[in-house]
XYZ file of N, CA and C in Angstrom:
810
model
N -66.975 -11.567 -48.298
C -66.212 -12.744 -48.930
C -64.955 -13.245 -48.277
N -64.933 -14.673 -47.670
C -63.374 -15.071 -47.249
C -62.565 -14.754 -48.678
N -61.526 -15.529 -48.402
C -60.246 -15.389 -49.688
C -60.985 -16.300 -50.542
N -61.160 -15.555 -51.627
C -62.163 -16.692 -53.180
C -61.264 -17.446 -53.373
N -59.831 -17.805 -53.275
C -59.417 -19.087 -53.888
C -59.362 -20.315 -52.806
N -59.558 -20.038 -51.346
C -59.773 -20.867 -50.617
C -61.150 -21.152 -50.693
N -62.165 -20.129 -50.990
C -63.498 -20.769 -50.746
C -63.563 -21.599 -52.347
N -62.938 -21.186 -53.311
C -63.034 -22.735 -54.516
C -62.685 -23.705 -53.827
N -61.497 -23.813 -53.265
C -61.136 -25.143 -53.102
C -62.040 -26.037 -51.899
N -62.362 -25.261 -51.013
C -63.489 -25.738 -49.935
C -64.438 -26.467 -50.321
N -64.842 -26.173 -51.780
C -66.489 -26.042 -52.236
C -65.676 -27.632 -53.123
N -64.425 -27.894 -53.288
C -64.378 -29.012 -54.459
C -65.093 -29.995 -54.383
N -65.353 -30.572 -53.248
C -66.009 -31.880 -53.175
C -67.472 -31.802 -53.537
N -68.198 -30.737 -53.561
C -69.444 -30.362 -54.458
C -69.550 -30.007 -55.584
N -68.749 -30.080 -56.578
C -68.504 -29.928 -58.048
C -68.891 -30.935 -58.946
N -69.767 -30.548 -59.664
C -69.329 -31.376 -61.013
C -68.155 -31.197 -61.773
N -68.261 -32.232 -62.722
C -66.938 -31.945 -64.106
C -67.153 -31.031 -64.352
N -68.350 -29.988 -64.648
C -67.743 -28.796 -65.506
C -66.987 -27.784 -64.478
N -68.192 -27.904 -63.225
C -67.497 -27.093 -62.177
C -66.073 -26.835 -61.838
N -65.245 -28.451 -61.849
C -64.051 -28.639 -61.836
C -63.226 -27.883 -62.708
N -63.481 -28.204 -63.785
C -62.740 -27.324 -65.299
C -62.828 -25.605 -64.883
N -64.202 -25.161 -64.561
C -64.042 -23.809 -63.918
C -63.346 -23.576 -63.299
N -63.251 -24.404 -61.967
C -62.263 -24.184 -60.848
C -60.977 -24.290 -61.185
N -60.532 -25.181 -61.458
C -58.989 -25.008 -61.928
C -58.815 -24.153 -63.167
N -59.416 -23.604 -63.798
C -59.125 -22.632 -64.917
C -58.955 -21.396 -64.191
N -59.797 -21.342 -63.221
C -59.601 -19.711 -62.521
C -58.118 -19.896 -61.404
N -58.413 -21.054 -60.836
C -57.156 -21.436 -59.726
C -55.541 -20.945 -60.433
N -55.850 -21.553 -61.782
C -54.649 -21.516 -62.713
C -54.678 -20.194 -63.606
N -55.625 -19.576 -63.926
C -55.122 -18.265 -64.489
C -55.604 -17.013 -63.641
N -55.002 -17.077 -62.438
C -55.850 -15.871 -61.903
C -55.420 -14.629 -62.254
N -54.197 -14.507 -62.412
C -53.516 -13.138 -62.879
C -54.643 -12.524 -64.372
N -54.989 -13.662 -65.188
C -55.746 -13.250 -66.425
C -57.261 -12.774 -66.405
N -57.735 -13.473 -65.288
C -59.217 -13.195 -65.369
C -59.852 -11.901 -65.501
N -59.142 -10.468 -64.979
C -59.422 -9.633 -64.657
C -59.851 -8.869 -66.141
N -59.224 -9.742 -66.949
C -59.510 -8.852 -68.342
C -60.092 -9.967 -69.432
N -60.862 -10.931 -68.661
C -61.591 -11.671 -69.796
C -62.905 -11.578 -69.314
N -63.454 -12.265 -70.779
C -65.383 -11.884 -70.433
C -65.839 -12.966 -70.071
N -67.105 -13.390 -69.860
C -67.404 -14.654 -69.658
C -67.410 -15.616 -70.644
N -67.684 -14.954 -71.818
C -67.290 -16.388 -72.994
C -66.202 -16.469 -72.892
N -65.362 -15.650 -73.014
C -63.444 -16.187 -72.695
C -63.155 -17.282 -71.480
N -63.483 -17.246 -70.604
C -63.629 -18.039 -69.386
C -64.126 -19.201 -69.589
N -65.476 -19.243 -70.635
C -66.215 -20.666 -70.876
C -65.195 -21.124 -72.144
N -64.893 -20.258 -73.121
C -64.067 -21.187 -74.448
C -62.990 -21.647 -73.579
N -61.840 -20.583 -72.930
C -60.846 -21.646 -72.524
C -61.164 -22.783 -71.002
N -61.877 -23.015 -70.493
C -62.264 -23.857 -69.528
C -62.789 -24.606 -70.224
N -63.274 -24.665 -71.318
C -63.786 -25.637 -72.172
C -65.333 -26.170 -72.067
N -66.024 -25.141 -71.187
C -67.326 -25.406 -71.060
C -68.506 -24.416 -71.463
N -70.069 -24.595 -71.240
C -70.669 -23.370 -71.693
C -70.666 -22.397 -70.710
N -71.167 -21.456 -71.041
C -71.696 -20.043 -70.106
C -72.247 -20.087 -69.429
N -73.531 -20.957 -69.307
C -74.470 -21.431 -68.530
C -73.574 -22.220 -67.271
N -72.408 -22.811 -67.821
C -71.631 -23.912 -66.329
C -70.824 -22.538 -65.778
N -70.329 -21.821 -66.253
C -69.563 -20.673 -65.392
C -70.483 -19.883 -64.533
N -71.844 -19.678 -65.484
C -72.526 -19.212 -64.196
C -73.038 -19.469 -62.973
N -73.229 -20.808 -63.189
C -73.924 -21.551 -62.284
C -72.751 -21.814 -61.053
N -71.329 -22.148 -61.489
C -70.470 -22.323 -60.888
C -70.299 -21.169 -60.165
N -70.326 -19.862 -60.476
C -70.140 -18.375 -59.789
C -71.392 -18.569 -58.718
N -72.530 -18.848 -59.021
C -73.331 -19.328 -57.777
C -73.478 -19.928 -57.006
N -72.248 -20.901 -57.131
C -72.006 -22.005 -55.960
C -71.344 -21.084 -55.057
N -70.690 -20.378 -55.586
C -69.569 -19.360 -54.870
C -70.225 -17.998 -54.249
N -71.636 -17.998 -54.269
C -72.383 -16.895 -53.750
C -72.023 -15.740 -54.638
N -71.568 -15.937 -56.115
C -71.289 -14.984 -56.771
C -72.315 -14.567 -57.803
N -73.107 -13.509 -58.169
C -73.948 -13.223 -59.073
C -73.243 -12.675 -60.441
N -72.660 -11.902 -60.542
C -71.620 -11.120 -61.593
C -70.210 -11.300 -61.907
N -70.079 -11.709 -63.022
C -68.364 -11.563 -63.219
C -67.577 -10.397 -62.613
N -68.041 -9.250 -62.669
C -67.150 -8.075 -61.931
C -66.847 -8.298 -60.444
N -67.955 -9.035 -59.840
C -67.727 -9.262 -58.589
C -66.848 -10.511 -58.364
N -66.550 -11.799 -59.209
C -65.649 -12.304 -59.293
C -64.291 -11.811 -59.528
N -64.047 -11.124 -60.425
C -62.874 -10.264 -60.461
C -62.551 -9.782 -59.116
N -63.574 -8.761 -58.635
C -62.773 -8.233 -57.224
C -62.573 -8.683 -56.418
N -63.334 -10.326 -56.060
C -62.745 -11.130 -55.245
C -61.452 -11.598 -55.361
N -61.498 -11.973 -56.481
C -60.020 -12.449 -56.762
C -58.679 -11.243 -56.839
N -58.951 -9.908 -57.080
C -58.013 -8.985 -56.689
C -58.099 -8.525 -55.600
N -59.034 -8.613 -54.680
C -58.417 -8.585 -53.246
C -57.705 -10.016 -52.575
N -58.262 -10.942 -52.850
C -57.600 -12.126 -52.504
C -56.072 -12.247 -52.818
N -55.652 -12.265 -53.761
C -54.304 -11.911 -54.516
C -53.621 -10.942 -53.456
N -54.230 -9.531 -53.243
C -53.359 -8.797 -52.211
C -53.081 -9.222 -51.127
N -54.037 -9.903 -50.352
C -53.941 -10.667 -49.590
C -52.892 -12.067 -49.050
N -52.810 -12.443 -50.343
C -52.167 -14.007 -50.431
C -50.910 -12.992 -50.618
N -50.533 -12.233 -51.680
C -49.376 -11.996 -51.950
C -48.898 -10.629 -51.651
N -48.560 -10.273 -49.977
C -48.267 -9.002 -49.452
C -46.737 -8.827 -50.016
N -46.558 -7.270 -50.268
C -45.315 -6.868 -50.080
C -44.477 -6.944 -48.902
N -43.457 -7.141 -49.030
C -42.583 -7.388 -47.703
C -41.200 -6.865 -47.757
N -40.400 -6.162 -46.902
C -39.278 -5.511 -47.108
C -39.498 -4.104 -46.787
N -38.512 -3.253 -46.892
C -38.326 -1.729 -46.674
C -39.176 -1.163 -48.312
N -40.000 -0.177 -47.748
C -40.517 0.226 -48.449
C -39.996 0.647 -50.051
N -38.556 1.408 -49.398
C -38.000 1.985 -50.818
C -37.570 0.460 -51.974
N -37.363 -0.359 -50.978
C -36.538 -1.577 -51.772
C -37.928 -2.347 -52.579
N -39.363 -2.443 -51.727
C -40.067 -2.923 -52.284
C -40.514 -2.268 -53.911
N -40.476 -0.743 -53.821
C -40.563 0.116 -55.011
C -39.404 -0.118 -55.901
N -38.101 -0.158 -55.498
C -37.083 -0.542 -56.553
C -37.332 -1.807 -57.241
N -37.806 -3.239 -56.571
C -37.549 -4.508 -57.233
C -38.954 -4.297 -58.190
N -39.958 -3.442 -57.783
C -41.221 -3.689 -58.518
C -41.073 -2.750 -59.878
N -40.314 -1.670 -59.785
C -39.877 -1.001 -60.927
C -38.798 -1.633 -61.770
N -37.978 -2.180 -61.418
C -36.881 -2.814 -61.615
C -37.194 -4.092 -62.789
N -38.253 -4.732 -62.231
C -39.006 -6.001 -62.489
C -39.960 -5.381 -63.793
N -40.675 -4.418 -63.608
C -41.585 -3.869 -65.068
C -40.747 -3.868 -66.085
N -39.524 -3.012 -65.802
C -38.709 -2.503 -67.014
C -37.992 -3.438 -67.461
N -37.658 -4.648 -66.631
C -36.747 -5.723 -67.436
C -37.745 -6.655 -68.161
N -38.479 -7.055 -67.523
C -39.761 -7.716 -68.324
C -40.496 -7.218 -69.469
N -40.547 -5.820 -69.679
C -41.139 -4.921 -70.841
C -40.028 -5.285 -71.738
N -38.924 -5.155 -71.479
C -37.579 -4.984 -72.311
C -37.734 -6.403 -72.991
N -38.057 -7.381 -72.372
C -37.804 -8.910 -72.866
C -39.266 -8.964 -73.755
N -39.770 -8.210 -73.661
C -41.154 -8.571 -74.641
C -40.966 -7.433 -75.519
N -40.168 -6.463 -75.822
C -39.677 -5.874 -77.254
C -39.186 -6.416 -78.383
N -40.293 -6.756 -79.712
C -39.580 -7.063 -80.833
C -38.871 -6.305 -81.236
N -38.018 -6.167 -81.743
C -37.213 -5.125 -82.844
C -37.965 -4.398 -83.789
N -38.138 -5.994 -84.661
C -39.015 -5.983 -85.748
C -40.130 -5.230 -85.866
N -41.077 -5.230 -84.918
C -42.379 -4.625 -84.532
C -42.156 -3.366 -84.333
N -41.195 -2.923 -83.101
C -40.620 -1.347 -83.058
C -40.436 -0.518 -84.225
N -39.809 -1.311 -85.051
C -39.150 -0.761 -86.402
C -40.529 -0.875 -87.565
N -41.329 -1.560 -87.538
C -42.263 -1.085 -88.452
C -43.275 0.027 -87.337
N -43.302 -0.002 -86.369
C -44.170 1.078 -85.837
C -43.678 2.245 -86.225
N -42.281 2.561 -86.071
C -41.878 3.784 -86.657
C -41.953 4.041 -87.743
N -42.114 3.000 -88.945
C -42.292 3.165 -90.168
C -43.629 4.250 -90.281
N -44.557 3.588 -89.596
C -45.605 4.116 -90.120
C -45.968 5.750 -89.620
N -45.055 5.566 -88.096
C -45.236 7.046 -87.352
C -44.547 7.989 -88.213
N -43.395 7.687 -89.213
C -42.620 8.384 -89.915
C -43.682 8.717 -91.141
N -44.193 7.749 -92.033
C -45.286 8.399 -93.017
C -46.597 8.381 -92.775
N -47.012 8.841 -91.434
C -48.252 9.302 -91.000
C -48.229 10.813 -91.292
N -49.521 11.009 -92.359
C -49.719 12.643 -92.630
C -50.185 13.228 -91.467
N -50.994 12.551 -90.225
C -51.423 13.169 -88.885
C -51.243 11.774 -88.020
N -50.511 12.062 -86.953
C -50.414 11.257 -85.683
C -50.813 11.565 -84.810
N -51.725 10.322 -84.166
C -52.740 10.624 -83.097
C -52.397 9.620 -81.506
N -52.043 10.115 -80.582
C -51.636 9.255 -79.343
C -53.127 9.415 -78.484
N -53.587 7.903 -78.237
C -54.926 7.930 -77.510
C -54.422 7.031 -76.505
N -55.224 7.829 -75.085
C -55.235 6.610 -74.061
C -56.101 7.875 -72.977
N -56.526 6.883 -72.224
C -57.295 7.407 -70.985
C -56.944 7.593 -69.425
N -56.827 8.072 -68.626
C -56.590 7.876 -67.547
C -55.213 7.481 -67.224
N -54.842 6.839 -66.665
C -52.895 6.784 -66.411
C -52.406 6.845 -67.980
N -52.901 6.326 -68.963
C -52.386 5.818 -70.199
C -52.555 7.185 -71.125
N -53.218 8.371 -70.489
C -53.643 9.131 -70.827
C -52.394 9.933 -71.033
N -51.758 9.975 -69.789
C -50.534 10.458 -69.329
C -49.271 10.015 -70.271
N -49.333 8.728 -70.806
C -48.306 8.533 -71.218
C -48.364 9.175 -72.939
N -49.573 9.055 -73.189
C -50.070 9.845 -74.516
C -49.567 11.332 -74.555
N -49.821 12.071 -73.842
C -49.473 13.394 -73.535
C -48.031 13.560 -73.522
N -47.058 12.846 -72.356
C -45.674 12.576 -72.718
C -45.271 12.428 -74.197
N -45.746 11.357 -75.133
C -45.596 11.097 -76.181
C -45.535 12.275 -77.232
N -46.657 13.245 -76.749
C -46.928 14.238 -77.635
C -45.931 14.973 -77.613
N -45.348 15.546 -76.205
C -44.488 16.437 -76.006
C -42.948 16.288 -76.643
N -42.634 14.222 -76.256
C -41.678 14.086 -76.957
C -41.426 14.389 -78.230
N -42.419 13.918 -79.315
C -42.494 13.838 -80.624
C -42.367 15.424 -81.382
N -43.120 15.980 -80.561
C -42.827 17.623 -81.253
C -41.529 18.353 -81.215
N -40.771 18.154 -80.037
C -39.457 18.241 -79.814
C -38.569 17.868 -81.033
N -38.920 16.769 -81.591
C -38.247 15.886 -83.046
C -38.557 16.310 -83.797
N -39.801 17.340 -84.127
C -40.415 17.970 -85.348
C -41.317 16.885 -86.127
N -42.111 15.900 -85.026
C -43.051 15.550 -85.632
C -44.020 15.573 -84.800
N -45.213 16.500 -85.717
C -46.521 16.845 -84.916
C -47.090 15.692 -84.544
N -47.452 15.728 -83.435
C -48.502 14.390 -82.560
C -49.263 15.301 -82.108
N -50.427 14.388 -81.928
C -51.650 14.721 -81.182
C -52.234 14.063 -80.083
N -52.066 14.366 -78.980
C -52.309 13.564 -78.102
C -53.944 13.893 -77.643
N -55.005 12.605 -77.462
C -56.250 13.023 -77.114
C -56.717 12.177 -75.722
N -56.782 12.421 -74.796
C -57.349 11.815 -73.419
C -58.946 11.381 -73.256
N -59.414 11.972 -73.956
C -61.084 11.885 -73.972
C -61.779 11.117 -74.732
N -62.635 10.583 -74.587
C -63.176 9.534 -75.455
C -64.246 10.002 -76.318
N -64.607 11.172 -76.332
C -65.545 11.634 -77.038
C -64.774 12.631 -78.202
N -63.440 13.252 -77.718
C -62.852 13.673 -78.644
C -62.273 12.796 -79.386
N -61.627 11.496 -78.869
C -61.325 10.631 -79.735
C -61.961 9.906 -80.830
N -63.332 10.173 -80.595
C -64.201 9.513 -81.863
C -64.028 10.373 -82.653
N -64.209 11.663 -82.560
C -64.310 13.152 -83.194
C -63.058 13.142 -84.331
N -62.102 12.772 -83.523
C -60.555 12.757 -84.531
C -60.789 11.484 -85.337
N -61.322 10.459 -84.817
C -61.229 8.742 -85.437
C -61.878 8.932 -86.830
N -63.460 9.987 -86.835
C -64.194 10.133 -87.439
C -63.540 10.671 -89.033
N -62.430 11.679 -88.647
C -61.848 12.157 -89.946
C -60.740 11.680 -90.411
N -60.382 10.526 -90.014
C -59.337 10.048 -90.217
C -59.049 9.457 -91.709
N -57.901 9.017 -92.265
C -58.071 8.405 -93.820
C -56.820 7.705 -93.344
N -56.419 7.109 -94.777
C -55.437 5.927 -94.689
C -53.809 6.271 -94.588
N -53.999 7.779 -95.008
C -52.610 8.473 -94.417
C -52.258 8.713 -92.990
N -52.871 8.270 -91.966
C -53.169 8.787 -90.657
C -52.968 7.641 -89.775
N -52.141 8.040 -88.588
C -51.814 7.003 -87.917
C -52.371 6.911 -86.346
N -52.650 6.150 -85.596
C -53.167 6.412 -84.395
C -52.238 5.258 -83.413
N -51.404 6.013 -82.449
C -50.685 4.868 -81.354
C -51.716 4.891 -80.251
N -52.373 4.100 -79.930
C -53.198 3.683 -78.835
C -52.703 3.048 -77.361
N -52.370 3.535 -76.163
C -52.198 3.265 -75.093
C -53.240 2.616 -74.189
N -53.311 1.330 -73.937
C -54.087 0.837 -73.061
C -53.450 -0.576 -72.455
N -53.385 -0.594 -71.054
C -52.683 -1.979 -70.682
C -53.539 -2.991 -70.876
N -54.925 -2.861 -70.576
C -55.875 -4.220 -70.807
C -56.262 -4.389 -72.382
N -55.989 -3.512 -73.427
C -56.600 -3.265 -74.467
C -57.740 -3.403 -74.768
N -59.008 -3.353 -73.333
C -60.213 -3.703 -73.744
C -61.175 -2.364 -73.306
N -60.147 -1.306 -73.091
C -61.002 0.132 -72.481
C -61.742 0.136 -73.425
N -63.162 0.724 -72.993
C -64.219 0.756 -74.183
C -63.645 2.138 -74.895
N -63.553 3.124 -74.241
C -63.297 4.497 -75.154
C -62.556 4.231 -76.473
N -61.222 3.914 -75.732
C -59.855 3.652 -76.634
C -60.158 2.759 -77.758
N -60.918 1.530 -77.541
C -61.456 0.629 -78.379
C -62.298 1.161 -79.392
N -63.215 1.426 -78.853
C -64.346 2.326 -79.968
C -63.389 3.558 -80.748
N -62.577 4.126 -80.464
C -62.136 5.236 -81.252
C -60.945 4.607 -82.052
N -60.654 3.770 -81.637
C -59.797 2.905 -82.520
C -60.035 2.181 -83.819
N -61.431 1.502 -83.426
C -61.939 0.894 -84.071
C -62.578 1.925 -85.483
N -63.150 3.080 -84.862
C -63.734 3.893 -85.978
C -62.584 4.490 -86.464
N -60.909 4.595 -86.275
C -60.252 5.178 -87.053
C -59.642 4.176 -87.890
N -59.726 2.534 -87.450
C -59.334 1.267 -88.255
C -60.373 1.603 -89.620
N -61.820 1.650 -89.164
C -63.016 1.578 -90.211
C -62.503 2.659 -91.395
N -61.644 4.009 -90.513
C -61.582 5.173 -91.558
C -60.741 4.697 -92.435
N -59.782 3.938 -92.461
C -58.532 3.388 -93.471
C -57.311 3.624 -92.517
N -57.328 4.281 -91.244
C -56.315 4.771 -90.433
C -55.361 3.203 -89.836
N -54.097 3.669 -89.814
C -53.201 2.264 -89.278
C -53.232 2.721 -88.139
N -53.176 1.554 -87.125
C -53.255 1.252 -85.902
C -51.853 0.908 -85.179
N -51.550 1.446 -84.366
C -50.234 0.791 -83.307
C -50.936 0.969 -82.024
N -50.927 -0.272 -81.507
C -51.417 -0.884 -80.109
C -50.223 -0.923 -79.123
N -50.086 -0.376 -77.805
C -49.366 -0.674 -76.483
C -50.077 -1.124 -75.579
N -50.004 -2.528 -75.396
C -50.730 -3.147 -74.671
C -50.501 -4.409 -73.928
N -50.737 -4.766 -72.615
C -50.129 -6.007 -72.280
C -50.771 -7.527 -72.789
N -52.047 -7.253 -73.719
C -52.509 -8.364 -73.713
C -52.671 -8.719 -74.988
N -51.855 -9.383 -75.972
C -51.658 -9.625 -77.442
C -52.923 -10.141 -77.897
N -54.019 -10.667 -77.016
C -55.164 -11.106 -77.821
C -56.598 -10.169 -77.613
N -55.930 -9.094 -76.914
C -57.281 -8.447 -76.527
C -58.350 -7.684 -77.753
N -59.008 -6.992 -77.445
C -59.903 -6.198 -78.329
C -59.184 -5.225 -79.036
N -58.310 -4.692 -78.469
C -57.806 -3.538 -79.085
C -56.236 -4.058 -80.216
N -55.975 -5.160 -79.743
C -54.508 -5.771 -80.072
C -55.163 -6.715 -81.600
N -56.005 -6.947 -81.439
C -56.776 -7.721 -82.926
C -57.085 -6.805 -84.143
N -57.101 -5.665 -83.756
C -57.556 -4.748 -84.974
C -56.373 -3.714 -85.103
N -54.880 -4.061 -84.525
C -53.935 -3.316 -84.728
C -52.820 -3.883 -86.140
N -52.452 -2.704 -86.383
C -51.204 -3.430 -87.708
C -49.972 -3.586 -86.737
N -49.625 -2.887 -85.515
C -48.319 -3.299 -84.894
C -48.948 -3.302 -83.367
N -48.189 -4.632 -82.732
C -48.773 -4.436 -81.298
C -47.387 -4.514 -80.402
N -47.034 -3.607 -79.695
C -45.892 -3.426 -78.908
C -46.726 -3.923 -77.358
N -45.983 -4.979 -77.096
C -46.316 -5.275 -75.628
C -45.404 -4.615 -74.159
N -46.641 -4.597 -73.261
C -46.106 -3.765 -72.320
C -46.099 -5.039 -71.023
N -45.611 -5.246 -69.916
C -45.829 -6.492 -68.880
C -46.595 -5.973 -67.895
N -46.943 -4.871 -67.746
C -47.483 -4.461 -66.339
C -48.996 -4.790 -66.577
N -49.942 -5.492 -65.790
C -51.312 -5.939 -65.540
C -52.243 -5.110 -65.279
N -53.614 -5.268 -65.604
C -54.653 -4.558 -64.796
C -54.573 -4.937 -63.379
N -54.691 -3.815 -62.638
C -54.832 -4.071 -61.202
C -55.997 -3.500 -60.669
N -57.189 -4.206 -60.611
C -58.655 -3.615 -59.899
C -58.546 -2.696 -58.626
N -58.083 -3.197 -57.933
C -57.902 -2.823 -56.299
C -56.925 -1.671 -56.320
N -55.923 -1.964 -56.817
C -54.461 -0.918 -56.921
C -54.636 -0.365 -58.321
N -55.973 0.272 -59.147
C -55.565 0.843 -60.341
C -55.056 2.025 -60.295
N -54.023 2.644 -61.362
C -53.455 3.602 -61.138
C -52.197 3.481 -60.746
N -51.558 2.198 -60.392
C -50.268 1.885 -59.971
C -49.270 2.158 -61.005
N -47.861 3.229 -60.762
C -47.110 3.690 -61.295
C -46.332 2.517 -62.133
N -46.450 1.353 -61.837
C -45.770 0.330 -62.525
C -46.095 -0.019 -63.849
N -47.886 0.423 -64.381
C -48.554 0.552 -65.336
C -47.328 1.353 -66.279
N -47.642 2.683 -65.832
C -46.935 3.755 -66.185
C -45.985 3.792 -66.733
N -45.015 2.963 -66.104
C -43.395 3.045 -65.751
C -43.324 1.830 -67.719
N -44.090 0.986 -67.840
C -44.188 -0.484 -68.603
C -44.337 0.523 -69.836
N -45.488 1.436 -69.772
C -45.573 2.216 -70.855
C -44.807 3.022 -71.253
N -44.114 3.669 -70.385
C -43.113 4.832 -70.682
C -41.805 4.354 -71.484
N -41.878 2.820 -71.207
C -40.306 2.280 -71.925
C -40.764 2.293 -73.035
N -41.811 1.927 -73.318
C -42.339 1.504 -74.848
C -42.240 2.753 -75.335
N -42.695 3.844 -75.084
C -42.788 5.174 -75.645
C -41.268 5.550 -75.509
N -40.406 5.307 -74.808
C -39.224 5.682 -74.750
C -38.164 5.058 -76.160
N -38.545 3.995 -76.042
C -38.094 3.052 -77.590
C -38.899 3.804 -78.824
N -39.883 3.581 -78.920
C -40.690 4.680 -80.308
C -39.444 6.109 -80.446
N -39.426 6.792 -79.302
C -38.872 7.937 -79.105
C -37.424 7.935 -79.771
N -36.947 6.824 -79.221
C -35.180 7.014 -79.350
C -35.213 6.236 -81.000
N -35.860 5.473 -81.381
C -35.329 4.840 -82.977
C -36.347 5.791 -83.704
N -37.058 6.642 -83.353
C -37.342 8.039 -84.353
C -36.042 9.162 -84.654
N -35.925 9.412 -83.191
C -34.764 10.320 -83.176
C -33.215 9.746 -84.051
N -33.010 8.585 -84.012
C -31.895 8.040 -84.492
C -31.996 8.030 -86.178
N -33.110 8.049 -86.544
C -32.978 8.009 -87.810
C -33.067 9.318 -88.113
N -33.701 10.377 -87.867
C -33.813 11.393 -88.074
C -32.873 12.377 -86.831
N -31.429 11.967 -86.879
C -30.399 12.678 -85.991
C -30.548 13.938 -86.461
N -30.057 14.549 -87.899
C -29.514 15.832 -88.347
C -30.620 16.735 -87.988
N -31.916 16.215 -88.541
C -32.873 17.069 -88.159
C -33.148 17.173 -86.772
N -33.421 16.188 -85.922
C -33.685 16.500 -84.355
C -32.549 17.334 -83.792
N -31.470 16.651 -83.703
C -30.447 17.531 -82.949
C -30.448 19.208 -83.671
N -30.778 19.573 -84.372
C -30.959 20.608 -85.172
C -31.909 21.787 -84.124
N -33.393 20.820 -84.256
C -34.252 21.469 -83.431
C -34.518 21.515 -82.238
N -33.404 20.507 -81.452
C -33.455 20.668 -80.313
C -32.859 21.720 -79.291
N -31.925 22.046 -80.600
C -30.636 23.187 -80.182
C -31.838 24.491 -80.270
N -32.654 24.518 -81.176
C -33.504 25.835 -81.172
C -34.785 25.645 -80.366
N -34.837 24.584 -80.093
C -36.316 24.622 -78.480
C -35.628 24.955 -77.395
N -34.071 24.525 -77.370
C -33.467 24.904 -76.219
C -33.009 26.582 -75.790
N -33.081 27.275 -76.967
C -32.887 28.143 -77.158
C -34.214 28.681 -77.029
N -35.325 28.716 -77.055
C -36.375 29.217 -77.249
C -36.986 29.023 -75.736
N -36.709 27.593 -74.801
C -36.691 27.665 -73.384
C -36.226 28.590 -72.433
N -34.755 28.691 -72.785
C -33.916 29.488 -72.058
C -34.228 30.908 -71.935
N -34.758 31.431 -73.509
C -35.355 32.877 -73.166
C -36.306 33.109 -72.531
N -37.157 31.787 -71.838
C -37.796 32.063 -70.923
C -37.716 32.103 -69.528
N -36.576 31.628 -69.169
C -35.968 31.907 -67.872
C -35.772 33.206 -67.533
N -36.403 33.754 -66.129
C -36.064 34.737 -65.374
C -34.744 35.215 -65.301
């Protein structure tokens, strides 16, 4: 298929009133479409789901996932990276950290750490790239004397969630906030009474809606370039803010423990 944006614009004279609403919404909100359902698009565009389906058919698209893939591919073609590779990477990393920092709400951060401090058991959930952040978080908090259990596999997340109580806390990392495994596990944990902290880019996502605290990242889901490190960097920024706030509140204990951990690690050196 040709560039989907060009195709949408080229067929404009053939559109009905409803088609034009859908077309305008897709062109204006192309960066957000990949995280939306058919119902979401219909609601935001002010048309029925059937109207969205008929519009996609006019484009030769049968399924919403095909539209999302076409948008991702066309966006790459429309906005190619320019300049020396090192400069491009530096710019992307700088932008994602700066933008994530601008979204950090000190009040929400403080509330999240309140929950972590009070939690009987604290779990970090994440899959794929988000699972790397969950595992990193486990390592960071254990070093400060706060036992955290990172779980990266969906079935194990469900097993852990089933046994939770109102004294437990789950920190869920998901860029989209709509990852099935983590959302299902978080919903079950919520049902069991656990408190939920979500780290996600989408404050209206399924995950965010069931969370007690939402800490927003900036990086967006990329279907074509899935697993890009910029998403990981954005989540790690939020994790580091959580870690530093917890450390600041518990400095006397964490400093002493870090010294003991340092000695233990040095004893393992050859």
